[in-house]
């Protein structure tokens, strides 16, 4: 089975994809899951007019929020401070980890129970805290499965989508005390919940992500199906929420259409089981809720995307995963082959900002540009166009001065390739040069190299025709 460990993370991207494609079990699991999710999403949007109107509304809400992002973040902080919460700003994942560790040490905490949080995955928070003696337990069932398996999530909504019932049955039988082997899904879920239930009561800190934050009210909006989010944020004495800075919207009412798009696009549900609206820590007279609420606002490269008008559209993402569910590449290689927290089409356009193009320039080429991701995106992110832009940035001369250089600009730059394209542009820009090139290519075709880099790995060599189309047309006109 395909999974990413520290050792496998050093395996080149191409080798990981080849291993994934050669795994028939993985491909069968993904094909079934993707077809199921596509059908569920389609059933949620029977009216194409309503769908397009909702997509347009969602796009405008996200673009409006991003156009005022600095002001909205300040407004959100001010509202949360009034509500009794504490707000922390982290430019990097390392800073965010240090903030969480500082909170834990001040509270003398030894255990953390986590609701689902992709931002904390960016930070490698589990490993960071465990290396410092603090236990982290994932409470989302999918996250719990990959955690006890020693793996990482392979999908941003369904972390264990690559696993079969038999995989999970064997894992639970091996890792959970007194657990008999069974492939009964209800029995497996109940076993996981029995283990996790006591963890909520014992944890010193509850940690969660944030789906949206409303600047006008200071409300943190958390969407989930299992109730673990509500328990993680209300049972432990301290709640730490980690949020990417792009998740803020101007008004609480903006969250309603975005949530409709999110749940219907992600899991094909008209609404999830739980919608949590968090507005500060426990107040005097209230019987539940945390004593402290902390919000960590994480940048981690998002400012780079924000600075560029075109790439800023990346930040419109609401993390539904619909682009992954409809991507023919993701369906064949799964999430682990990407080697990043965010796989699939959205991962290919956001990871270059989080990690730099040095580590991600191969990812942006892993697309057929079929356009399916852009067509299903609920907030109309032009993913194919952004992929082309990132490919160009990876190929750009690293010494070229541009207004907003990306980290790792020119990571895939090749002087030889650059010269070939300059020659190509020059030949096609000057008719006389093109005619000489055409004459030489047709007359000297016998000297065409049989090996043509990646092209001939799976195809026959490209060889110029004996006579060009221009020559053939001239001969026809003479007759």
GROMACS .gro file of C-alpha atoms in nm:
model
  479
    1UNK     CA    1   0.000   0.000   0.000
    2UNK     CA    2   0.118   0.349  -0.079
    3UNK     CA    3   0.203   0.574   0.214
    4UNK     CA    4   0.455   0.846   0.280
    5UNK     CA    5   0.717   0.811   0.550
    6UNK     CA    6   1.020   1.030   0.609
    7UNK     CA    7   1.230   0.793   0.400
    8UNK     CA    8   0.980   0.788   0.114
    9UNK     CA    9   0.959   1.168   0.119
   10UNK     CA   10   1.310   1.167  -0.027
   11UNK     CA   11   1.197   0.955  -0.324
   12UNK     CA   12   1.167   1.169  -0.640
   13UNK     CA   13   0.817   1.276  -0.739
   14UNK     CA   14   0.826   1.079  -1.064
   15UNK     CA   15   0.925   0.757  -0.886
   16UNK     CA   16   0.641   0.802  -0.635
   17UNK     CA   17   0.387   0.848  -0.914
   18UNK     CA   18   0.516   0.541  -1.098
   19UNK     CA   19   0.484   0.334  -0.780
   20UNK     CA   20   0.129   0.458  -0.726
   21UNK     CA   21   0.022   0.382  -1.083
   22UNK     CA   22   0.164   0.030  -1.046
   23UNK     CA   23  -0.046  -0.035  -0.733
   24UNK     CA   24  -0.372  -0.198  -0.856
   25UNK     CA   25  -0.526  -0.201  -0.509
   26UNK     CA   26  -0.476   0.172  -0.467
   27UNK     CA   27  -0.614   0.246  -0.811
   28UNK     CA   28  -0.922   0.033  -0.750
   29UNK     CA   29  -0.990   0.208  -0.417
   30UNK     CA   30  -0.951   0.554  -0.567
   31UNK     CA   31  -1.157   0.482  -0.879
   32UNK     CA   32  -1.452   0.362  -0.670
   33UNK     CA   33  -1.428   0.648  -0.422
   34UNK     CA   34  -1.396   0.919  -0.687
   35UNK     CA   35  -1.694   0.787  -0.885
   36UNK     CA   36  -1.903   0.778  -0.567
   37UNK     CA   37  -1.811   1.136  -0.470
   38UNK     CA   38  -1.872   1.268  -0.820
   39UNK     CA   39  -2.220   1.117  -0.823
   40UNK     CA   40  -2.304   1.258  -0.480
   41UNK     CA   41  -2.190   1.608  -0.578
   42UNK     CA   42  -2.383   1.592  -0.904
   43UNK     CA   43  -2.700   1.492  -0.716
   44UNK     CA   44  -2.666   1.799  -0.494
   45UNK     CA   45  -2.668   2.038  -0.790
   46UNK     CA   46  -2.957   1.922  -1.011
   47UNK     CA   47  -3.025   2.277  -1.136
   48UNK     CA   48  -2.732   2.412  -1.342
   49UNK     CA   49  -2.869   2.766  -1.326
   50UNK     CA   50  -2.878   2.758  -0.946
   51UNK     CA   51  -2.530   2.604  -0.937
   52UNK     CA   52  -2.374   2.872  -1.157
   53UNK     CA   53  -2.546   3.151  -0.963
   54UNK     CA   54  -2.418   3.008  -0.636
   55UNK     CA   55  -2.065   2.968  -0.777
   56UNK     CA   56  -2.068   3.329  -0.890
   57UNK     CA   57  -2.186   3.443  -0.547
   58UNK     CA   58  -1.917   3.236  -0.375
   59UNK     CA   59  -1.650   3.372  -0.609
   60UNK     CA   60  -1.753   3.732  -0.539
   61UNK     CA   61  -1.760   3.678  -0.161
   62UNK     CA   62  -1.412   3.531  -0.161
   63UNK     CA   63  -1.269   3.795  -0.395
   64UNK     CA   64  -1.428   4.075  -0.192
   65UNK     CA   65  -1.277   3.935   0.129
   66UNK     CA   66  -0.934   3.900  -0.030
   67UNK     CA   67  -0.948   4.256  -0.163
   68UNK     CA   68  -0.980   4.375   0.201
   69UNK     CA   69  -0.775   4.101   0.363
   70UNK     CA   70  -0.542   4.312   0.585
   71UNK     CA   71  -0.830   4.524   0.716
   72UNK     CA   72  -1.056   4.223   0.777
   73UNK     CA   73  -0.786   4.040   0.973
   74UNK     CA   74  -0.740   4.343   1.199
   75UNK     CA   75  -1.117   4.371   1.241
   76UNK     CA   76  -1.139   4.000   1.326
   77UNK     CA   77  -0.866   4.035   1.587
   78UNK     CA   78  -1.037   4.333   1.747
   79UNK     CA   79  -1.371   4.149   1.769
   80UNK     CA   80  -1.213   3.837   1.916
   81UNK     CA   81  -1.024   4.037   2.179
   82UNK     CA   82  -1.352   4.197   2.287
   83UNK     CA   83  -1.502   3.846   2.313
   84UNK     CA   84  -1.221   3.738   2.545
   85UNK     CA   85  -1.015   3.537   2.296
   86UNK     CA   86  -0.641   3.572   2.240
   87UNK     CA   87  -0.507   3.620   1.888
   88UNK     CA   88  -0.159   3.523   1.770
   89UNK     CA   89   0.008   3.599   1.437
   90UNK     CA   90   0.253   3.352   1.281
   91UNK     CA   91   0.448   3.429   0.966
   92UNK     CA   92   0.591   3.077   0.941
   93UNK     CA   93   0.495   2.726   1.045
   94UNK     CA   94   0.782   2.728   1.294
   95UNK     CA   95   0.648   3.041   1.461
   96UNK     CA   96   0.301   2.887   1.480
   97UNK     CA   97   0.444   2.573   1.644
   98UNK     CA   98   0.628   2.785   1.899
   99UNK     CA   99   0.306   2.971   1.980
  100UNK     CA  100   0.115   2.648   2.042
  101UNK     CA  101   0.404   2.509   2.248
  102UNK     CA  102   0.412   2.828   2.454
  103UNK     CA  103   0.042   2.796   2.533
  104UNK     CA  104   0.086   2.430   2.626
  105UNK     CA  105   0.379   2.497   2.858
  106UNK     CA  106   0.208   2.787   3.030
  107UNK     CA  107  -0.086   2.557   3.100
  108UNK     CA  108   0.147   2.269   3.195
  109UNK     CA  109  -0.030   2.063   2.930
  110UNK     CA  110   0.074   1.709   2.842
  111UNK     CA  111  -0.194   1.605   2.593
  112UNK     CA  112  -0.375   1.761   2.296
  113UNK     CA  113  -0.688   1.631   2.129
  114UNK     CA  114  -0.721   1.751   1.770
  115UNK     CA  115  -1.021   1.811   1.555
  116UNK     CA  116  -0.944   1.818   1.183
  117UNK     CA  117  -0.693   2.090   1.091
  118UNK     CA  118  -0.505   2.102   0.762
  119UNK     CA  119  -0.315   2.411   0.881
  120UNK     CA  120  -0.169   2.204   1.166
  121UNK     CA  121  -0.065   1.945   0.907
  122UNK     CA  122   0.128   2.220   0.729
  123UNK     CA  123   0.307   2.287   1.058
  124UNK     CA  124   0.383   1.917   1.130
  125UNK     CA  125   0.243   2.007   1.471
  126UNK     CA  126   0.197   1.649   1.593
  127UNK     CA  127   0.564   1.564   1.548
  128UNK     CA  128   0.676   1.900   1.686
  129UNK     CA  129   0.481   1.863   2.010
  130UNK     CA  130   0.551   1.493   2.054
  131UNK     CA  131   0.924   1.565   2.026
  132UNK     CA  132   0.875   1.795   2.325
  133UNK     CA  133   0.684   1.548   2.537
  134UNK     CA  134   0.327   1.648   2.451
  135UNK     CA  135   0.094   1.382   2.311
  136UNK     CA  136  -0.133   1.466   2.017
  137UNK     CA  137  -0.431   1.248   1.929
  138UNK     CA  138  -0.632   1.297   1.611
  139UNK     CA  139  -1.006   1.269   1.677
  140UNK     CA  140  -1.140   1.286   1.321
  141UNK     CA  141  -1.188   0.918   1.234
  142UNK     CA  142  -0.999   0.943   0.905
  143UNK     CA  143  -0.714   1.134   1.066
  144UNK     CA  144  -0.709   0.884   1.356
  145UNK     CA  145  -0.675   0.595   1.111
  146UNK     CA  146  -0.379   0.747   0.926
  147UNK     CA  147  -0.220   0.854   1.256
  148UNK     CA  148  -0.214   0.503   1.406
  149UNK     CA  149  -0.099   0.371   1.067
  150UNK     CA  150   0.197   0.611   1.079
  151UNK     CA  151   0.088   0.776   0.756
  152UNK     CA  152  -0.026   1.119   0.641
  153UNK     CA  153  -0.366   1.221   0.501
  154UNK     CA  154  -0.408   1.143   0.131
  155UNK     CA  155  -0.711   1.371   0.081
  156UNK     CA  156  -0.796   1.704   0.245
  157UNK     CA  157  -1.155   1.600   0.328
  158UNK     CA  158  -1.124   1.220   0.356
  159UNK     CA  159  -0.774   1.153   0.490
  160UNK     CA  160  -0.796   0.772   0.473
  161UNK     CA  161  -0.968   0.746   0.136
  162UNK     CA  162  -0.683   0.529   0.006
  163UNK     CA  163  -0.759   0.253   0.258
  164UNK     CA  164  -1.001  -0.037   0.218
  165UNK     CA  165  -1.222  -0.187   0.488
  166UNK     CA  166  -0.980  -0.477   0.512
  167UNK     CA  167  -0.688  -0.237   0.566
  168UNK     CA  168  -0.868  -0.064   0.852
  169UNK     CA  169  -0.991  -0.389   1.003
  170UNK     CA  170  -0.636  -0.524   1.014
  171UNK     CA  171  -0.502  -0.196   1.152
  172UNK     CA  172  -0.758  -0.177   1.435
  173UNK     CA  173  -0.707  -0.545   1.519
  174UNK     CA  174  -0.335  -0.480   1.550
  175UNK     CA  175  -0.336  -0.142   1.728
  176UNK     CA  176  -0.648  -0.139   1.949
  177UNK     CA  177  -0.644  -0.360   2.257
  178UNK     CA  178  -0.892  -0.649   2.258
  179UNK     CA  179  -1.023  -0.552   1.914
  180UNK     CA  180  -1.127  -0.860   1.713
  181UNK     CA  181  -1.080  -0.861   1.338
  182UNK     CA  182  -1.397  -0.743   1.170
  183UNK     CA  183  -1.482  -0.564   0.847
  184UNK     CA  184  -1.816  -0.445   0.983
  185UNK     CA  185  -1.799  -0.068   0.934
  186UNK     CA  186  -2.027   0.014   1.227
  187UNK     CA  187  -1.819  -0.202   1.459
  188UNK     CA  188  -1.499  -0.037   1.341
  189UNK     CA  189  -1.638   0.313   1.393
  190UNK     CA  190  -1.766   0.223   1.739
  191UNK     CA  191  -1.426   0.083   1.835
  192UNK     CA  192  -1.254   0.404   1.725
  193UNK     CA  193  -1.503   0.616   1.915
  194UNK     CA  194  -1.455   0.412   2.235
  195UNK     CA  195  -1.084   0.483   2.221
  196UNK     CA  196  -1.128   0.851   2.148
  197UNK     CA  197  -1.411   0.925   2.394
  198UNK     CA  198  -1.188   0.919   2.699
  199UNK     CA  199  -0.923   1.123   2.519
  200UNK     CA  200  -1.159   1.420   2.502
  201UNK     CA  201  -1.207   1.412   2.878
  202UNK     CA  202  -0.838   1.367   2.954
  203UNK     CA  203  -0.692   1.623   2.711
  204UNK     CA  204  -0.541   1.945   2.845
  205UNK     CA  205  -0.588   2.130   2.515
  206UNK     CA  206  -0.835   2.094   2.229
  207UNK     CA  207  -0.711   2.203   1.886
  208UNK     CA  208  -0.911   2.264   1.571
  209UNK     CA  209  -0.900   2.425   1.232
  210UNK     CA  210  -1.135   2.697   1.109
  211UNK     CA  211  -1.343   2.678   0.791
  212UNK     CA  212  -1.437   3.046   0.791
  213UNK     CA  213  -1.405   3.342   1.027
  214UNK     CA  214  -1.647   3.635   1.016
  215UNK     CA  215  -1.471   3.967   1.078
  216UNK     CA  216  -1.787   4.160   1.172
  217UNK     CA  217  -1.875   3.932   1.466
  218UNK     CA  218  -1.551   3.751   1.545
  219UNK     CA  219  -1.722   3.417   1.483
  220UNK     CA  220  -1.514   3.107   1.402
  221UNK     CA  221  -1.713   2.869   1.182
  222UNK     CA  222  -1.628   2.498   1.195
  223UNK     CA  223  -1.797   2.236   0.975
  224UNK     CA  224  -1.786   1.863   1.059
  225UNK     CA  225  -1.983   1.539   1.065
  226UNK     CA  226  -1.858   1.341   1.364
  227UNK     CA  227  -1.903   1.571   1.662
  228UNK     CA  228  -1.532   1.550   1.734
  229UNK     CA  229  -1.492   1.914   1.641
  230UNK     CA  230  -1.748   2.021   1.895
  231UNK     CA  231  -1.594   1.802   2.167
  232UNK     CA  232  -1.239   1.919   2.086
  233UNK     CA  233  -1.341   2.282   2.109
  234UNK     CA  234  -1.564   2.265   2.417
  235UNK     CA  235  -1.450   1.988   2.656
  236UNK     CA  236  -1.078   2.063   2.721
  237UNK     CA  237  -1.005   2.375   2.930
  238UNK     CA  238  -0.814   2.539   2.643
  239UNK     CA  239  -0.913   2.565   2.276
  240UNK     CA  240  -0.650   2.655   2.018
  241UNK     CA  241  -0.781   2.725   1.667
  242UNK     CA  242  -0.535   2.747   1.377
  243UNK     CA  243  -0.644   2.931   1.065
  244UNK     CA  244  -0.482   3.030   0.737
  245UNK     CA  245  -0.509   3.407   0.699
  246UNK     CA  246  -0.719   3.373   0.383
  247UNK     CA  247  -1.016   3.214   0.565
  248UNK     CA  248  -1.163   3.543   0.688
  249UNK     CA  249  -1.479   3.689   0.529
  250UNK     CA  250  -1.635   4.028   0.586
  251UNK     CA  251  -1.974   3.933   0.731
  252UNK     CA  252  -2.127   3.637   0.910
  253UNK     CA  253  -2.398   3.615   0.645
  254UNK     CA  254  -2.127   3.556   0.382
  255UNK     CA  255  -2.057   3.219   0.543
  256UNK     CA  256  -2.400   3.076   0.458
  257UNK     CA  257  -2.360   3.045   0.077
  258UNK     CA  258  -1.997   2.942   0.119
  259UNK     CA  259  -2.100   2.663   0.356
  260UNK     CA  260  -2.365   2.548   0.111
  261UNK     CA  261  -2.102   2.529  -0.163
  262UNK     CA  262  -1.854   2.362   0.071
  263UNK     CA  263  -2.063   2.073   0.199
  264UNK     CA  264  -2.236   2.000  -0.131
  265UNK     CA  265  -1.909   2.007  -0.326
  266UNK     CA  266  -1.703   1.816  -0.069
  267UNK     CA  267  -1.914   1.521   0.041
  268UNK     CA  268  -2.238   1.563  -0.152
  269UNK     CA  269  -2.430   1.664   0.159
  270UNK     CA  270  -2.679   1.948   0.164
  271UNK     CA  271  -2.554   2.022   0.516
  272UNK     CA  272  -2.311   1.851   0.749
  273UNK     CA  273  -2.418   1.707   1.083
  274UNK     CA  274  -2.250   1.980   1.288
  275UNK     CA  275  -2.207   2.351   1.225
  276UNK     CA  276  -2.007   2.504   1.510
  277UNK     CA  277  -2.014   2.881   1.559
  278UNK     CA  278  -1.752   2.975   1.819
  279UNK     CA  279  -1.766   3.322   1.971
  280UNK     CA  280  -1.513   3.331   2.249
  281UNK     CA  281  -1.427   3.128   2.559
  282UNK     CA  282  -1.672   3.028   2.832
  283UNK     CA  283  -1.840   3.330   2.990
  284UNK     CA  284  -1.954   3.376   3.348
  285UNK     CA  285  -2.262   3.166   3.416
  286UNK     CA  286  -2.206   2.928   3.122
  287UNK     CA  287  -2.169   2.558   3.208
  288UNK     CA  288  -1.947   2.443   2.923
  289UNK     CA  289  -1.685   2.570   2.685
  290UNK     CA  290  -1.311   2.632   2.723
  291UNK     CA  291  -1.161   2.867   2.979
  292UNK     CA  292  -0.929   3.006   2.712
  293UNK     CA  293  -0.968   3.049   2.337
  294UNK     CA  294  -0.664   3.117   2.120
  295UNK     CA  295  -0.666   3.185   1.746
  296UNK     CA  296  -0.339   3.140   1.557
  297UNK     CA  297  -0.340   3.324   1.224
  298UNK     CA  298  -0.099   3.144   0.993
  299UNK     CA  299   0.064   3.301   0.687
  300UNK     CA  300   0.322   3.038   0.583
  301UNK     CA  301   0.366   3.168   0.228
  302UNK     CA  302   0.012   3.289   0.165
  303UNK     CA  303   0.131   3.650   0.146
  304UNK     CA  304   0.333   3.558  -0.162
  305UNK     CA  305   0.018   3.449  -0.344
  306UNK     CA  306  -0.170   3.751  -0.210
  307UNK     CA  307   0.088   3.995  -0.351
  308UNK     CA  308   0.026   3.883  -0.710
  309UNK     CA  309  -0.310   3.978  -0.862
  310UNK     CA  310  -0.335   3.659  -1.069
  311UNK     CA  311  -0.201   3.413  -0.813
  312UNK     CA  312  -0.419   3.567  -0.541
  313UNK     CA  313  -0.709   3.368  -0.684
  314UNK     CA  314  -0.544   3.062  -0.528
  315UNK     CA  315  -0.653   3.195  -0.188
  316UNK     CA  316  -1.022   3.180  -0.284
  317UNK     CA  317  -1.012   2.807  -0.205
  318UNK     CA  318  -1.264   2.682   0.054
  319UNK     CA  319  -1.095   2.336   0.085
  320UNK     CA  320  -1.385   2.128  -0.047
  321UNK     CA  321  -1.163   1.890  -0.243
  322UNK     CA  322  -1.397   1.880  -0.546
  323UNK     CA  323  -1.105   1.948  -0.780
  324UNK     CA  324  -0.930   1.638  -0.644
  325UNK     CA  325  -1.241   1.425  -0.678
  326UNK     CA  326  -1.267   1.511  -1.048
  327UNK     CA  327  -0.896   1.506  -1.138
  328UNK     CA  328  -0.787   1.217  -1.362
  329UNK     CA  329  -0.430   1.246  -1.231
  330UNK     CA  330  -0.532   1.231  -0.863
  331UNK     CA  331  -0.762   0.937  -0.936
  332UNK     CA  332  -0.466   0.740  -1.070
  333UNK     CA  333  -0.191   0.827  -0.822
  334UNK     CA  334  -0.376   0.927  -0.502
  335UNK     CA  335  -0.263   1.189  -0.253
  336UNK     CA  336   0.056   1.044  -0.109
  337UNK     CA  337   0.241   1.047  -0.440
  338UNK     CA  338   0.238   1.427  -0.434
  339UNK     CA  339   0.438   1.427  -0.109
  340UNK     CA  340   0.271   1.747   0.012
  341UNK     CA  341  -0.001   1.829   0.265
  342UNK     CA  342  -0.234   1.949  -0.009
  343UNK     CA  343  -0.244   1.704  -0.303
  344UNK     CA  344  -0.434   1.718  -0.630
  345UNK     CA  345  -0.505   2.031  -0.834
  346UNK     CA  346  -0.541   2.265  -0.536
  347UNK     CA  347  -0.219   2.127  -0.390
  348UNK     CA  348  -0.037   2.199  -0.713
  349UNK     CA  349  -0.125   2.568  -0.703
  350UNK     CA  350  -0.096   2.634  -0.328
  351UNK     CA  351   0.209   2.421  -0.239
  352UNK     CA  352   0.453   2.636  -0.442
  353UNK     CA  353   0.370   2.925  -0.208
  354UNK     CA  354   0.404   2.715   0.109
  355UNK     CA  355   0.718   2.525   0.009
  356UNK     CA  356   0.872   2.717  -0.281
  357UNK     CA  357   0.913   2.609  -0.642
  358UNK     CA  358   1.240   2.429  -0.561
  359UNK     CA  359   1.040   2.151  -0.399
  360UNK     CA  360   0.725   2.170  -0.610
  361UNK     CA  361   0.820   2.252  -0.970
  362UNK     CA  362   0.757   1.893  -1.082
  363UNK     CA  363   0.410   1.893  -0.926
  364UNK     CA  364   0.286   2.177  -1.144
  365UNK     CA  365   0.360   1.969  -1.453
  366UNK     CA  366   0.152   1.672  -1.327
  367UNK     CA  367  -0.162   1.786  -1.505
  368UNK     CA  368  -0.315   1.719  -1.844
  369UNK     CA  369  -0.481   2.064  -1.825
  370UNK     CA  370  -0.812   1.897  -1.908
  371UNK     CA  371  -0.992   2.172  -1.716
  372UNK     CA  372  -1.210   1.948  -1.497
  373UNK     CA  373  -1.076   2.107  -1.178
  374UNK     CA  374  -1.167   2.456  -1.292
  375UNK     CA  375  -1.513   2.348  -1.406
  376UNK     CA  376  -1.611   2.200  -1.069
  377UNK     CA  377  -1.444   2.457  -0.843
  378UNK     CA  378  -1.729   2.610  -0.640
  379UNK     CA  379  -1.556   2.950  -0.624
  380UNK     CA  380  -1.429   2.950  -0.984
  381UNK     CA  381  -1.054   2.932  -0.924
  382UNK     CA  382  -0.894   2.915  -1.272
  383UNK     CA  383  -0.668   2.627  -1.171
  384UNK     CA  384  -0.544   2.532  -1.524
  385UNK     CA  385  -0.439   2.892  -1.594
  386UNK     CA  386  -0.262   2.918  -1.259
  387UNK     CA  387  -0.077   2.593  -1.331
  388UNK     CA  388   0.050   2.736  -1.660
  389UNK     CA  389   0.162   3.051  -1.480
  390UNK     CA  390   0.350   2.847  -1.217
  391UNK     CA  391   0.514   2.638  -1.488
  392UNK     CA  392   0.637   2.958  -1.649
  393UNK     CA  393   0.768   3.085  -1.315
  394UNK     CA  394   0.956   2.759  -1.259
  395UNK     CA  395   1.114   2.794  -1.603
  396UNK     CA  396   1.185   3.166  -1.573
  397UNK     CA  397   1.548   3.280  -1.568
  398UNK     CA  398   1.629   3.304  -1.194
  399UNK     CA  399   1.820   3.624  -1.261
  400UNK     CA  400   1.528   3.797  -1.431
  401UNK     CA  401   1.381   4.082  -1.230
  402UNK     CA  402   1.000   4.073  -1.194
  403UNK     CA  403   0.759   4.269  -0.977
  404UNK     CA  404   0.664   3.978  -0.749
  405UNK     CA  405   0.929   3.704  -0.771
  406UNK     CA  406   0.817   3.367  -0.636
  407UNK     CA  407   1.028   3.166  -0.394
  408UNK     CA  408   1.224   2.925  -0.609
  409UNK     CA  409   1.177   3.120  -0.932
  410UNK     CA  410   1.369   2.941  -1.206
  411UNK     CA  411   1.390   2.610  -1.016
  412UNK     CA  412   1.339   2.422  -1.344
  413UNK     CA  413   1.534   2.670  -1.558
  414UNK     CA  414   1.760   2.517  -1.821
  415UNK     CA  415   2.000   2.732  -2.020
  416UNK     CA  416   1.988   2.487  -2.313
  417UNK     CA  417   1.608   2.478  -2.320
  418UNK     CA  418   1.599   2.855  -2.289
  419UNK     CA  419   1.823   2.888  -2.598
  420UNK     CA  420   1.611   2.640  -2.793
  421UNK     CA  421   1.297   2.840  -2.725
  422UNK     CA  422   1.474   3.166  -2.818
  423UNK     CA  423   1.577   3.010  -3.147
  424UNK     CA  424   1.223   2.879  -3.200
  425UNK     CA  425   1.072   3.222  -3.132
  426UNK     CA  426   1.322   3.390  -3.360
  427UNK     CA  427   1.261   3.142  -3.644
  428UNK     CA  428   0.885   3.185  -3.629
  429UNK     CA  429   0.909   3.564  -3.596
  430UNK     CA  430   1.119   3.619  -3.910
  431UNK     CA  431   0.987   3.468  -4.237
  432UNK     CA  432   1.328   3.450  -4.402
  433UNK     CA  433   1.480   3.259  -4.110
  434UNK     CA  434   1.177   3.029  -4.100
  435UNK     CA  435   1.214   2.948  -4.471
  436UNK     CA  436   1.579   2.854  -4.422
  437UNK     CA  437   1.488   2.642  -4.119
  438UNK     CA  438   1.209   2.469  -4.311
  439UNK     CA  439   1.434   2.393  -4.607
  440UNK     CA  440   1.707   2.253  -4.383
  441UNK     CA  441   1.467   2.047  -4.170
  442UNK     CA  442   1.308   1.873  -4.470
  443UNK     CA  443   1.633   1.811  -4.659
  444UNK     CA  444   1.835   1.700  -4.358
  445UNK     CA  445   1.562   1.491  -4.196
  446UNK     CA  446   1.780   1.180  -4.208
  447UNK     CA  447   1.997   1.334  -3.934
  448UNK     CA  448   1.707   1.378  -3.690
  449UNK     CA  449   1.809   1.232  -3.348
  450UNK     CA  450   1.636   0.904  -3.267
  451UNK     CA  451   1.637   0.988  -2.895
  452UNK     CA  452   1.438   1.304  -2.818
  453UNK     CA  453   1.445   1.333  -2.437
  454UNK     CA  454   1.112   1.250  -2.269
  455UNK     CA  455   0.917   1.241  -2.596
  456UNK     CA  456   1.066   0.913  -2.715
  457UNK     CA  457   1.023   0.733  -2.382
  458UNK     CA  458   0.676   0.630  -2.493
  459UNK     CA  459   0.648   0.758  -2.852
  460UNK     CA  460   0.821   0.725  -3.189
  461UNK     CA  461   1.069   1.004  -3.276
  462UNK     CA  462   0.943   1.319  -3.445
  463UNK     CA  463   1.084   1.339  -3.799
  464UNK     CA  464   1.015   1.626  -4.041
  465UNK     CA  465   0.819   1.539  -4.354
  466UNK     CA  466   1.003   1.508  -4.686
  467UNK     CA  467   0.828   1.815  -4.818
  468UNK     CA  468   0.671   2.097  -4.617
  469UNK     CA  469   0.308   2.198  -4.660
  470UNK     CA  470   0.423   2.525  -4.816
  471UNK     CA  471   0.625   2.336  -5.078
  472UNK     CA  472   0.336   2.103  -5.158
  473UNK     CA  473   0.096   2.397  -5.196
  474UNK     CA  474   0.337   2.577  -5.430
  475UNK     CA  475   0.367   2.267  -5.647
  476UNK     CA  476  -0.010   2.231  -5.663
  477UNK     CA  477  -0.052   2.596  -5.767
  478UNK     CA  478   0.197   2.546  -6.052
  479UNK     CA  479  -0.004   2.258  -6.194
   0.00000   0.00000   0.00000
